[in-house]
mmCIF file of C-alpha atoms and ligand atoms in Angstrom:
data_model
loop_
_atom_site.group_PDB
_atom_site.id
_atom_site.type_symbol
_atom_site.label_atom_id
_atom_site.label_comp_id
_atom_site.label_asym_id
_atom_site.label_seq_id
_atom_site.Cartn_x
_atom_site.Cartn_y
_atom_site.Cartn_z
ATOM 1 C CA MET A 1 7.974 56.172 -6.505
ATOM 2 C CA SER A 2 4.631 54.495 -6.662
ATOM 3 C CA SER A 3 3.185 56.883 -9.246
ATOM 4 C CA GLN A 4 3.357 57.009 -12.879
ATOM 5 C CA ASN A 5 5.547 59.983 -14.399
ATOM 6 C CA PHE A 6 6.011 61.653 -11.109
ATOM 7 C CA GLN A 7 8.255 64.753 -12.173
ATOM 8 C CA GLN A 8 6.117 67.528 -11.142
ATOM 9 C CA THR A 9 6.590 69.405 -7.782
ATOM 10 C CA ILE A 10 3.963 68.698 -5.238
ATOM 11 C CA PRO A 11 2.206 71.731 -3.582
ATOM 12 C CA TRP A 12 4.455 73.166 -0.688
ATOM 13 C CA GLN A 13 4.592 75.790 1.902
ATOM 14 C CA GLU A 14 7.331 76.114 4.440
ATOM 15 C CA ARG A 15 6.271 75.639 8.176
ATOM 16 C CA PRO A 16 5.217 79.351 9.356
ATOM 17 C CA ALA A 17 7.659 80.961 11.756
ATOM 18 C CA GLY A 18 6.824 80.373 15.326
ATOM 19 C CA ASN A 19 5.066 77.070 14.517
ATOM 20 C CA SER A 20 6.160 73.794 15.825
ATOM 21 C CA ASP A 21 3.632 71.501 14.633
ATOM 22 C CA VAL A 22 4.557 68.353 12.927
ATOM 23 C CA ILE A 23 1.880 69.125 10.310
ATOM 24 C CA TRP A 24 1.013 72.601 9.439
ATOM 25 C CA ARG A 25 -1.724 74.122 7.189
ATOM 26 C CA TYR A 26 -1.673 75.736 3.756
ATOM 27 C CA ASP A 27 -2.243 79.399 4.588
ATOM 28 C CA ALA A 28 -4.844 79.819 1.819
ATOM 29 C CA ASN A 29 -7.055 77.070 2.741
ATOM 30 C CA PRO A 30 -9.564 75.729 1.902
ATOM 31 C CA ILE A 31 -8.116 75.283 -1.525
ATOM 32 C CA ILE A 32 -11.688 73.824 -2.930
ATOM 33 C CA PRO A 33 -14.825 75.729 -1.655
ATOM 34 C CA ARG A 34 -18.003 74.016 -1.212
ATOM 35 C CA ASN A 35 -19.439 75.575 -4.449
ATOM 36 C CA LEU A 36 -16.572 75.342 -7.081
ATOM 37 C CA ILE A 37 -19.203 73.686 -9.282
ATOM 38 C CA PRO A 38 -22.534 75.038 -9.637
ATOM 39 C CA THR A 39 -24.366 71.598 -8.618
ATOM 40 C CA SER A 40 -22.411 71.000 -5.359
ATOM 41 C CA ASN A 41 -23.385 71.545 -1.726
ATOM 42 C CA SER A 42 -19.917 70.546 -0.750
ATOM 43 C CA ILE A 43 -16.610 69.010 -1.939
ATOM 44 C CA PHE A 44 -14.486 67.195 0.422
ATOM 45 C CA ASN A 45 -12.699 63.927 1.563
ATOM 46 C CA SER A 46 -11.204 63.584 -1.887
ATOM 47 C CA ALA A 47 -8.356 61.841 -3.546
ATOM 48 C CA VAL A 48 -5.477 63.205 -5.730
ATOM 49 C CA ALA A 49 -2.581 61.454 -7.650
ATOM 50 C CA PRO A 50 0.143 62.723 -10.051
ATOM 51 C CA TYR A 51 -0.728 62.363 -13.626
ATOM 52 C CA ASN A 52 1.248 62.916 -16.881
ATOM 53 C CA GLY A 53 3.076 65.867 -15.321
ATOM 54 C CA THR A 54 -0.058 67.252 -13.648
ATOM 55 C CA PHE A 55 -2.488 66.144 -11.074
ATOM 56 C CA ALA A 56 -5.758 64.144 -11.292
ATOM 57 C CA GLY A 57 -8.407 63.855 -8.689
ATOM 58 C CA ILE A 58 -11.354 62.080 -7.713
ATOM 59 C CA PHE A 59 -13.605 64.338 -5.695
ATOM 60 C CA ARG A 60 -16.464 63.653 -3.380
ATOM 61 C CA CYS A 61 -19.164 66.141 -4.349
ATOM 62 C CA ASP A 62 -22.256 65.899 -2.460
ATOM 63 C CA ASP A 63 -25.004 67.714 -4.684
ATOM 64 C CA LYS A 64 -27.919 70.008 -3.839
ATOM 65 C CA LYS A 65 -30.253 67.173 -3.738
ATOM 66 C CA ARG A 66 -27.865 65.887 -1.424
ATOM 67 C CA ASP A 67 -26.818 62.679 -3.394
ATOM 68 C CA LEU A 68 -23.254 61.704 -2.745
ATOM 69 C CA ASN A 69 -21.149 61.031 -5.848
ATOM 70 C CA LEU A 70 -17.487 61.183 -7.242
ATOM 71 C CA HIS A 71 -16.413 63.782 -9.887
ATOM 72 C CA ARG A 72 -13.180 63.865 -12.004
ATOM 73 C CA GLY A 73 -10.864 66.928 -11.540
ATOM 74 C CA PHE A 74 -7.553 68.005 -13.038
ATOM 75 C CA SER A 75 -5.074 70.515 -11.689
ATOM 76 C CA LEU A 76 -1.629 71.953 -13.029
ATOM 77 C CA ASP A 77 -0.453 72.634 -9.411
ATOM 78 C CA GLY A 78 -2.400 70.598 -7.094
ATOM 79 C CA ILE A 79 -4.036 73.507 -5.593
ATOM 80 C CA ASP A 80 -6.004 75.101 -8.194
ATOM 81 C CA TRP A 81 -8.597 72.383 -9.429
ATOM 82 C CA LYS A 82 -11.082 72.152 -12.289
ATOM 83 C CA ILE A 83 -13.728 69.717 -11.371
ATOM 84 C CA ASP A 84 -16.316 68.172 -13.725
ATOM 85 C CA GLU A 85 -19.920 69.338 -13.178
ATOM 86 C CA THR A 86 -21.253 65.746 -13.644
ATOM 87 C CA PRO A 87 -20.330 62.751 -11.829
ATOM 88 C CA ILE A 88 -18.202 59.918 -13.218
ATOM 89 C CA ASN A 89 -19.982 57.469 -15.401
ATOM 90 C CA TRP A 90 -18.691 54.090 -14.310
ATOM 91 C CA GLN A 91 -18.878 51.363 -16.842
ATOM 92 C CA ILE A 92 -20.422 48.423 -15.003
ATOM 93 C CA THR A 93 -21.252 45.346 -16.672
ATOM 94 C CA ASP A 94 -23.057 43.420 -14.003
ATOM 95 C CA GLU A 95 -26.594 44.543 -13.687
ATOM 96 C CA ASP A 96 -26.917 43.593 -10.151
ATOM 97 C CA LEU A 97 -24.103 45.856 -9.281
ATOM 98 C CA ASN A 98 -25.398 48.891 -11.393
ATOM 99 C CA ARG A 99 -27.570 50.539 -8.825
ATOM 100 C CA PHE A 100 -26.553 53.930 -7.476
ATOM 101 C CA GLU A 101 -27.307 54.699 -3.907
ATOM 102 C CA TYR A 102 -24.232 56.812 -2.887
ATOM 103 C CA ARG A 103 -20.550 56.920 -3.661
ATOM 104 C CA TYR A 104 -18.154 58.715 -1.199
ATOM 105 C CA ASP A 105 -14.626 59.320 0.431
ATOM 106 C CA PRO A 106 -12.559 57.914 -2.674
ATOM 107 C CA ARG A 107 -9.070 56.918 -2.552
ATOM 108 C CA LEU A 108 -6.750 56.925 -5.541
ATOM 109 C CA THR A 109 -3.470 55.015 -6.328
ATOM 110 C CA TRP A 110 -1.372 54.259 -9.160
ATOM 111 C CA LEU A 111 -0.687 50.231 -8.915
ATOM 112 C CA GLU A 112 1.380 48.483 -11.575
ATOM 113 C CA ASP A 113 -0.326 49.819 -14.748
ATOM 114 C CA ARG A 114 -3.201 51.951 -13.953
ATOM 115 C CA TYR A 115 -5.109 54.046 -11.306
ATOM 116 C CA TYR A 116 -7.273 52.301 -8.986
ATOM 117 C CA ILE A 117 -10.032 53.963 -7.063
ATOM 118 C CA THR A 118 -11.625 52.663 -3.961
ATOM 119 C CA TRP A 119 -14.731 54.487 -2.265
ATOM 120 C CA CYS A 120 -17.417 53.870 0.094
ATOM 121 C CA ASN A 121 -20.266 52.245 -2.190
ATOM 122 C CA GLY A 122 -23.607 52.335 -1.115
ATOM 123 C CA LEU A 123 -25.320 48.934 -2.228
ATOM 124 C CA HIS A 124 -27.588 47.515 0.483
ATOM 125 C CA GLY A 125 -25.716 49.489 2.866
ATOM 126 C CA PRO A 126 -21.964 50.796 2.737
ATOM 127 C CA THR A 127 -19.308 48.639 1.215
ATOM 128 C CA ILE A 128 -16.040 49.289 -0.622
ATOM 129 C CA GLY A 129 -16.262 49.700 -4.274
ATOM 130 C CA MET A 130 -13.391 49.359 -6.527
ATOM 131 C CA GLY A 131 -12.751 50.610 -10.114
ATOM 132 C CA TYR A 132 -9.853 51.672 -12.335
ATOM 133 C CA THR A 133 -8.945 54.163 -15.034
ATOM 134 C CA TYR A 134 -5.905 54.168 -17.398
ATOM 135 C CA ASP A 135 -6.492 57.856 -18.513
ATOM 136 C CA PHE A 136 -9.282 59.622 -16.125
ATOM 137 C CA GLU A 137 -11.466 59.327 -19.337
ATOM 138 C CA SER A 138 -13.159 55.964 -19.064
ATOM 139 C CA PHE A 139 -13.805 54.505 -15.665
ATOM 140 C CA HIS A 140 -14.331 50.857 -15.095
ATOM 141 C CA PHE A 141 -16.181 49.250 -11.996
ATOM 142 C CA ILE A 142 -14.446 46.093 -10.697
ATOM 143 C CA GLU A 143 -16.348 44.746 -7.740
ATOM 144 C CA ASN A 144 -17.269 45.323 -4.339
ATOM 145 C CA ALA A 145 -14.339 44.222 -2.252
ATOM 146 C CA PHE A 146 -16.319 43.325 0.847
ATOM 147 C CA LEU A 147 -19.722 42.536 2.267
ATOM 148 C CA PRO A 148 -21.460 45.514 3.835
ATOM 149 C CA PHE A 149 -20.926 47.040 6.086
ATOM 150 C CA ASN A 150 -17.461 48.577 5.507
ATOM 151 C CA ARG A 151 -15.801 51.927 4.863
ATOM 152 C CA ASN A 152 -12.393 53.487 4.480
ATOM 153 C CA GLY A 153 -11.100 51.039 1.967
ATOM 154 C CA VAL A 154 -7.370 51.897 1.258
ATOM 155 C CA LEU A 155 -5.174 50.018 -1.138
ATOM 156 C CA PHE A 156 -1.355 49.612 -0.831
ATOM 157 C CA PRO A 157 0.364 50.917 -3.882
ATOM 158 C CA ARG A 158 2.188 47.596 -4.619
ATOM 159 C CA ARG A 159 1.572 43.980 -4.062
ATOM 160 C CA ILE A 160 3.288 42.542 -0.825
ATOM 161 C CA ASN A 161 4.546 39.052 -0.952
ATOM 162 C CA GLY A 162 2.780 38.666 -4.272
ATOM 163 C CA LYS A 163 -0.682 39.763 -2.868
ATOM 164 C CA TYR A 164 -2.569 42.950 -3.106
ATOM 165 C CA VAL A 165 -3.464 44.326 0.097
ATOM 166 C CA MET A 166 -6.148 46.670 1.526
ATOM 167 C CA LEU A 167 -7.079 48.084 4.632
ATOM 168 C CA SER A 168 -10.671 48.695 5.646
ATOM 169 C CA ARG A 169 -12.845 49.479 8.450
ATOM 170 C CA PRO A 170 -15.925 47.051 9.160
ATOM 171 C CA SER A 171 -18.716 49.204 10.302
ATOM 172 C CA ASP A 172 -22.444 49.433 10.535
ATOM 173 C CA ASN A 173 -25.217 50.987 8.416
ATOM 174 C CA GLY A 174 -25.171 54.240 10.452
ATOM 175 C CA HIS A 175 -22.909 56.731 11.936
ATOM 176 C CA THR A 176 -20.939 54.017 13.307
ATOM 177 C CA PRO A 177 -20.007 54.354 17.064
ATOM 178 C CA PHE A 178 -17.036 51.758 17.034
ATOM 179 C CA GLY A 179 -14.369 50.748 14.641
ATOM 180 C CA ASN A 180 -10.920 49.163 14.063
ATOM 181 C CA ILE A 181 -8.574 48.912 11.039
ATOM 182 C CA TYR A 182 -8.195 45.616 9.423
ATOM 183 C CA LEU A 183 -6.203 44.291 6.454
ATOM 184 C CA SER A 184 -7.282 41.963 3.804
ATOM 185 C CA GLN A 185 -5.185 40.298 1.034
ATOM 186 C CA SER A 186 -6.106 39.208 -2.569
ATOM 187 C CA PRO A 187 -4.350 37.437 -5.542
ATOM 188 C CA ASP A 188 -6.567 39.249 -8.133
ATOM 189 C CA LEU A 189 -8.236 42.479 -6.509
ATOM 190 C CA ILE A 190 -11.604 40.479 -6.723
ATOM 191 C CA TYR A 191 -11.477 37.841 -3.975
ATOM 192 C CA TRP A 192 -10.165 39.081 -0.558
ATOM 193 C CA GLY A 193 -9.119 37.036 2.446
ATOM 194 C CA GLU A 194 -6.505 36.377 4.948
ATOM 195 C CA HIS A 195 -7.741 39.144 7.109
ATOM 196 C CA ARG A 196 -5.588 40.478 9.643
ATOM 197 C CA PHE A 197 -6.456 42.910 12.668
ATOM 198 C CA VAL A 198 -4.025 46.056 12.294
ATOM 199 C CA MET A 199 -5.052 48.309 15.142
ATOM 200 C CA GLY A 200 -8.015 49.372 17.331
ATOM 201 C CA THR A 201 -9.216 52.443 19.171
ATOM 202 C CA LYS A 202 -7.304 53.790 22.139
ATOM 203 C CA SER A 203 -8.094 56.692 24.516
ATOM 204 C CA GLY A 204 -8.678 60.377 23.754
ATOM 205 C CA TRP A 205 -8.776 61.599 20.093
ATOM 206 C CA GLN A 206 -9.050 58.019 18.670
ATOM 207 C CA SER A 207 -11.252 56.457 21.308
ATOM 208 C CA THR A 208 -14.531 56.040 19.363
ATOM 209 C CA LYS A 209 -13.071 54.723 16.027
ATOM 210 C CA ILE A 210 -10.307 54.924 13.611
ATOM 211 C CA GLY A 211 -9.918 54.520 9.747
ATOM 212 C CA ALA A 212 -7.172 54.438 7.246
ATOM 213 C CA GLY A 213 -6.688 57.766 5.380
ATOM 214 C CA PRO A 214 -4.385 58.239 2.385
ATOM 215 C CA ILE A 215 -2.807 55.448 0.412
ATOM 216 C CA PRO A 216 0.090 54.315 2.609
ATOM 217 C CA ILE A 217 3.591 55.847 1.889
ATOM 218 C CA GLU A 218 6.595 53.383 1.488
ATOM 219 C CA THR A 219 9.621 54.250 3.289
ATOM 220 C CA SER A 220 12.844 52.145 4.204
ATOM 221 C CA GLU A 221 11.495 51.764 7.803
ATOM 222 C CA GLY A 222 7.795 50.837 7.003
ATOM 223 C CA TRP A 223 4.615 51.962 5.535
ATOM 224 C CA LEU A 224 3.524 55.482 6.678
ATOM 225 C CA LEU A 225 -0.081 55.561 7.130
ATOM 226 C CA PHE A 226 -2.083 58.720 8.043
ATOM 227 C CA TYR A 227 -5.289 57.643 9.836
ATOM 228 C CA HIS A 228 -8.328 59.471 11.227
ATOM 229 C CA GLY A 229 -9.518 58.904 14.818
ATOM 230 C CA VAL A 230 -12.742 59.959 16.317
ATOM 231 C CA LEU A 231 -13.561 61.143 19.898
ATOM 232 C CA THR A 232 -17.188 61.465 20.964
ATOM 233 C CA SER A 233 -17.700 64.679 22.823
ATOM 234 C CA CYS A 234 -20.910 65.869 24.425
ATOM 235 C CA ASN A 235 -21.432 67.547 21.284
ATOM 236 C CA GLY A 236 -20.929 64.723 18.768
ATOM 237 C CA PHE A 237 -17.848 63.095 16.909
ATOM 238 C CA VAL A 238 -14.561 65.016 16.553
ATOM 239 C CA TYR A 239 -12.404 63.712 13.644
ATOM 240 C CA SER A 240 -8.685 64.376 14.127
ATOM 241 C CA PHE A 241 -5.778 62.527 12.461
ATOM 242 C CA GLY A 242 -2.427 60.887 13.243
ATOM 243 C CA ALA A 243 -0.143 58.452 11.957
ATOM 244 C CA ALA A 244 1.362 55.041 12.060
ATOM 245 C CA LEU A 245 4.143 53.049 10.750
ATOM 246 C CA LEU A 246 3.383 49.715 9.582
ATOM 247 C CA ASP A 247 5.797 46.822 9.030
ATOM 248 C CA LEU A 248 6.955 46.549 5.268
ATOM 249 C CA ASP A 249 6.486 42.701 4.650
ATOM 250 C CA GLN A 250 3.819 42.122 7.205
ATOM 251 C CA PRO A 251 1.732 45.577 7.349
ATOM 252 C CA TRP A 252 -0.743 44.276 9.871
ATOM 253 C CA LYS A 253 2.136 44.752 12.467
ATOM 254 C CA VAL A 254 2.411 48.229 13.946
ATOM 255 C CA ILE A 255 5.742 49.620 14.749
ATOM 256 C CA TYR A 256 4.793 52.914 15.862
ATOM 257 C CA ARG A 257 1.686 54.960 16.460
ATOM 258 C CA SER A 258 1.272 58.440 17.471
ATOM 259 C CA ALA A 259 -0.204 58.931 20.855
ATOM 260 C CA PRO A 260 -1.064 62.711 20.248
ATOM 261 C CA TYR A 261 -2.905 63.649 17.185
ATOM 262 C CA LEU A 262 -1.097 65.209 14.310
ATOM 263 C CA LEU A 263 -4.000 67.537 13.306
ATOM 264 C CA SER A 264 -7.374 68.057 14.921
ATOM 265 C CA PRO A 265 -10.223 70.528 13.883
ATOM 266 C CA GLN A 266 -9.350 73.892 14.981
ATOM 267 C CA THR A 267 -9.852 76.278 12.123
ATOM 268 C CA LEU A 268 -13.106 77.792 11.111
ATOM 269 C CA TYR A 269 -13.208 75.652 8.133
ATOM 270 C CA GLU A 270 -12.699 72.491 10.127
ATOM 271 C CA CYS A 271 -14.992 73.570 13.015
ATOM 272 C CA VAL A 272 -17.908 75.073 11.120
ATOM 273 C CA GLY A 273 -19.712 73.508 8.129
ATOM 274 C CA ASP A 274 -22.347 70.737 7.403
ATOM 275 C CA VAL A 275 -20.650 68.511 10.121
ATOM 276 C CA PRO A 276 -18.683 70.445 12.594
ATOM 277 C CA ASN A 277 -15.183 69.298 13.987
ATOM 278 C CA VAL A 278 -14.079 67.063 11.128
ATOM 279 C CA ALA A 279 -10.524 66.905 9.633
ATOM 280 C CA PHE A 280 -10.618 63.776 7.248
ATOM 281 C CA PRO A 281 -7.465 62.899 5.225
ATOM 282 C CA CYS A 282 -8.018 60.796 2.067
ATOM 283 C CA ALA A 283 -4.903 61.536 -0.024
ATOM 284 C CA ALA A 284 -1.199 62.481 0.383
ATOM 285 C CA LEU A 285 1.514 63.275 -2.339
ATOM 286 C CA TYR A 286 5.012 62.222 -1.386
ATOM 287 C CA GLU A 287 8.128 63.864 -3.028
ATOM 288 C CA GLN A 288 10.993 61.418 -2.343
ATOM 289 C CA SER A 289 13.672 63.795 -3.484
ATOM 290 C CA SER A 290 12.698 66.393 -0.761
ATOM 291 C CA GLY A 291 10.862 64.295 1.759
ATOM 292 C CA ARG A 292 7.968 66.617 1.432
ATOM 293 C CA ILE A 293 4.435 65.448 2.069
ATOM 294 C CA ALA A 294 1.163 67.251 1.007
ATOM 295 C CA ILE A 295 -2.065 65.837 2.716
ATOM 296 C CA TYR A 296 -5.380 66.710 1.349
ATOM 297 C CA TYR A 297 -8.275 66.499 3.793
ATOM 298 C CA GLY A 298 -11.880 67.455 3.993
ATOM 299 C CA GLY A 299 -12.900 70.215 6.427
ATOM 300 C CA ALA A 300 -16.244 70.023 8.310
ATOM 301 C CA ASP A 301 -17.606 67.781 5.479
ATOM 302 C CA THR A 302 -17.897 70.901 3.462
ATOM 303 C CA VAL A 303 -14.481 71.917 1.987
ATOM 304 C CA THR A 304 -11.273 70.539 0.822
ATOM 305 C CA ALA A 305 -7.997 71.613 2.488
ATOM 306 C CA LEU A 306 -4.266 71.130 2.296
ATOM 307 C CA ALA A 307 -1.561 70.595 5.075
ATOM 308 C CA PHE A 308 2.227 69.840 4.984
ATOM 309 C CA CYS A 309 4.881 67.778 6.761
ATOM 310 C CA LYS A 310 8.223 66.332 6.141
ATOM 311 C CA LEU A 311 8.727 62.639 6.179
ATOM 312 C CA ASP A 312 11.710 62.600 8.552
ATOM 313 C CA GLU A 313 10.053 64.771 11.121
ATOM 314 C CA VAL A 314 6.664 62.580 11.079
ATOM 315 C CA LEU A 315 9.022 59.391 11.472
ATOM 316 C CA SER A 316 10.943 60.854 14.428
ATOM 317 C CA PHE A 317 7.829 62.097 15.994
ATOM 318 C CA LEU A 318 6.272 58.817 15.806
ATOM 319 C CA LYS A 319 9.558 57.154 17.504
ATOM 320 C CA ASN A 320 9.436 59.741 20.215
ATOM 321 C CA ASN A 321 5.517 59.705 20.944
ATOM 322 C CA SER A 322 4.608 56.195 20.063
ATOM 323 C CA ASP A 323 1.813 54.212 21.884
ATOM 324 C CA VAL A 324 1.303 51.054 20.052
HETATM 325 C C1 LIG B 1 -17.763 59.405 8.322
HETATM 326 C C2 LIG B 1 -17.609 59.429 6.865
HETATM 327 C C3 LIG B 1 -17.065 60.659 6.569
HETATM 328 C C4 LIG B 1 -17.350 61.799 7.231
HETATM 329 C C5 LIG B 1 -17.339 61.521 8.717
HETATM 330 C C6 LIG B 1 -17.676 62.727 9.434
HETATM 331 O O1 LIG B 1 -18.617 58.321 8.734
HETATM 332 O O2 LIG B 1 -19.128 59.443 6.621
HETATM 333 O O3 LIG B 1 -17.327 60.745 4.980
HETATM 334 O O4 LIG B 1 -16.474 62.890 6.833
HETATM 335 O O5 LIG B 1 -18.195 60.539 9.110
HETATM 336 O O6 LIG B 1 -19.164 63.187 9.164
#
């Protein structure tokens, strides 16, 4: 287990009768409506983690001025969330870094002795901001990991061969029409280097760009990574997600990669919203004892939804449907 005090049951619902999908949706989706807090225009692409027998989360809340920022939330069951009305107040000691342009698409992981948060941080263009908290009360900014332009920074939940490891997706300053997943390594979570290419675009649902989603899940066969893939239709981008299995010791090596998507925007809350046709995962809870996985994803850049799968079924799907 990569998380602290992980004893609680993760959200779960059995696969509906007659459904043979590897990933199925929670039947009461979306779990977080766009207006859960009075100031929000939308709450989506957010991250959660087990915390002291409950769950804590870092939520992307776009407000009614359309500022993009991160808010803290808590939940007893991982489904019913209380989210702060005001954004997280980061403690930032370096004046040069203490300028707010935007913060969005957080990822959250327990790593060694605290919770780390990475997000797309606007500072002269999108880059990867990093911070930490011990208690979800005070939040400390560390640094921007990379130069702009970059998005989808996802930390591994432990060091690999002594180094911290992060996936990211170098990009541009707009609605990037390209993008591959890279990996970077660091001795101290500040200086990042030894960059490696992990995987690039392919045909169909992942033909325009791809980006890492939730924190990778460690399994005996490799790191299970859910990632989003984008197709450009005549009506704009379509964001689906699939999965890959990365080598445990050299995680830039891809062992399997799903040729078909695992979930694509098909329901009303995925197809209709501020940005139509988006299913964008940023967090997954894994329960080792049962093999259950609960995936949190944003619907249409508007709401937060939940989906479920089982580790052994995802792995066997990957083995039988892989195109690396
Ligand atoms: C990406 C990010 C995501 C968003 C997606 C679809 O570039 O900005 O936050 O969900 O576009 O608009």
